[in-house]
Amino acid sequence: MVRLPLTPAEVERGRRLGALLRRARGDRSMLQTALAARISPETLRKIESGRVATPAFTTVAAVAAVLDVSLDTLWAEVDRNDAQDAAATG
């Protein structure tokens, strides 16, 4: 099965998600956060930097739980930015 390339909107959404998680992490170390979420520090680094634009739901859920951020809060922020982008271009 061939995976289609991501759209610019999907790439931007992934970048925003990563930035939100990075801000939520605050002063916590990447290593401690990643290990608590049971992912590699490299995976967390890629998500936070936007290099993984579509991380697995379970990965996002695990990181959000460690950071004590609800998935609803994350999605509302990402979705709000999508709506702002659409209004700016539309």
C-alpha atoms as one frame of an Amber mdcrd trajectory, in Angstrom:
protein
   0.000   0.000   0.000   1.392   3.370  -1.034   1.091   6.202   1.444   0.037
   9.498  -0.092   2.173  12.554   0.609   0.918  14.808   3.371  -0.830  18.005
   2.414   0.651  21.313   3.533  -2.249  21.625   6.007  -1.420  18.239   7.544
   2.239  19.165   7.857   1.305  22.457   9.526  -1.107  20.682  11.895   1.698
  18.327  12.921   4.026  21.248  13.506   1.444  22.942  15.724   0.785  19.744
  17.665   4.499  19.326  18.285   4.848  22.922  19.446   1.912  22.493  21.830
   3.438  19.371  23.339   6.802  21.089  23.659   5.243  24.030  25.500   3.315
  21.658  27.765   6.535  19.817  28.615   7.970  23.029  30.062  11.103  22.372
  32.117  10.689  18.594  32.150  13.450  16.763  30.371  12.774  15.142  27.049
  14.275  11.888  28.330  12.060  11.712  31.421   8.955  12.611  29.441   9.655
  10.095  26.691  10.436   7.263  29.101   7.302   7.979  31.136   5.263   7.856
  27.901   7.078   4.648  26.869   8.432   6.114  23.656  11.978   6.878  22.615
  13.399  10.352  23.194  14.074  10.467  19.438  10.378   9.920  18.704   9.405
  12.705  21.093  12.018  14.996  19.544  10.656  14.322  16.061   7.077  14.975
  17.169   7.977  18.195  18.973   9.972  19.467  16.002   7.182  18.641  13.543
   9.245  16.020  11.698   6.520  13.463  12.449   3.437  15.319  11.261   1.014
  12.471  11.895   2.102  10.635  15.039   0.082   7.626  16.154  -2.922   8.429
  18.310  -1.651   6.175  21.086   1.670   8.015  21.083   0.005  11.420  21.352
  -2.312  10.093  24.067   0.613   8.705  26.068   2.610  11.930  25.877  -0.457
  14.025  26.710  -1.168  11.842  29.750   2.400  12.236  31.019   2.154  16.003
  30.537  -1.288  16.074  32.175  -2.874  17.659  29.103  -6.224  16.407  27.873
  -6.595  15.284  24.283  -9.611  17.587  24.064  -7.411  20.541  24.965  -4.768
  19.571  22.409  -7.305  19.062  19.644  -9.166  22.281  20.449  -5.929  24.242
  20.094  -4.892  22.529  16.855  -8.428  22.840  15.450  -8.684  26.500  16.484
  -5.516  27.235  14.556  -6.879  25.330  11.533  -9.968  27.546  11.607  -7.829
  30.690  11.864  -5.697  29.563   8.920  -8.796  28.853   6.833 -10.260  32.273
   7.637  -7.008  34.000   6.723  -6.774  32.275   3.341 -10.483  32.120   2.549
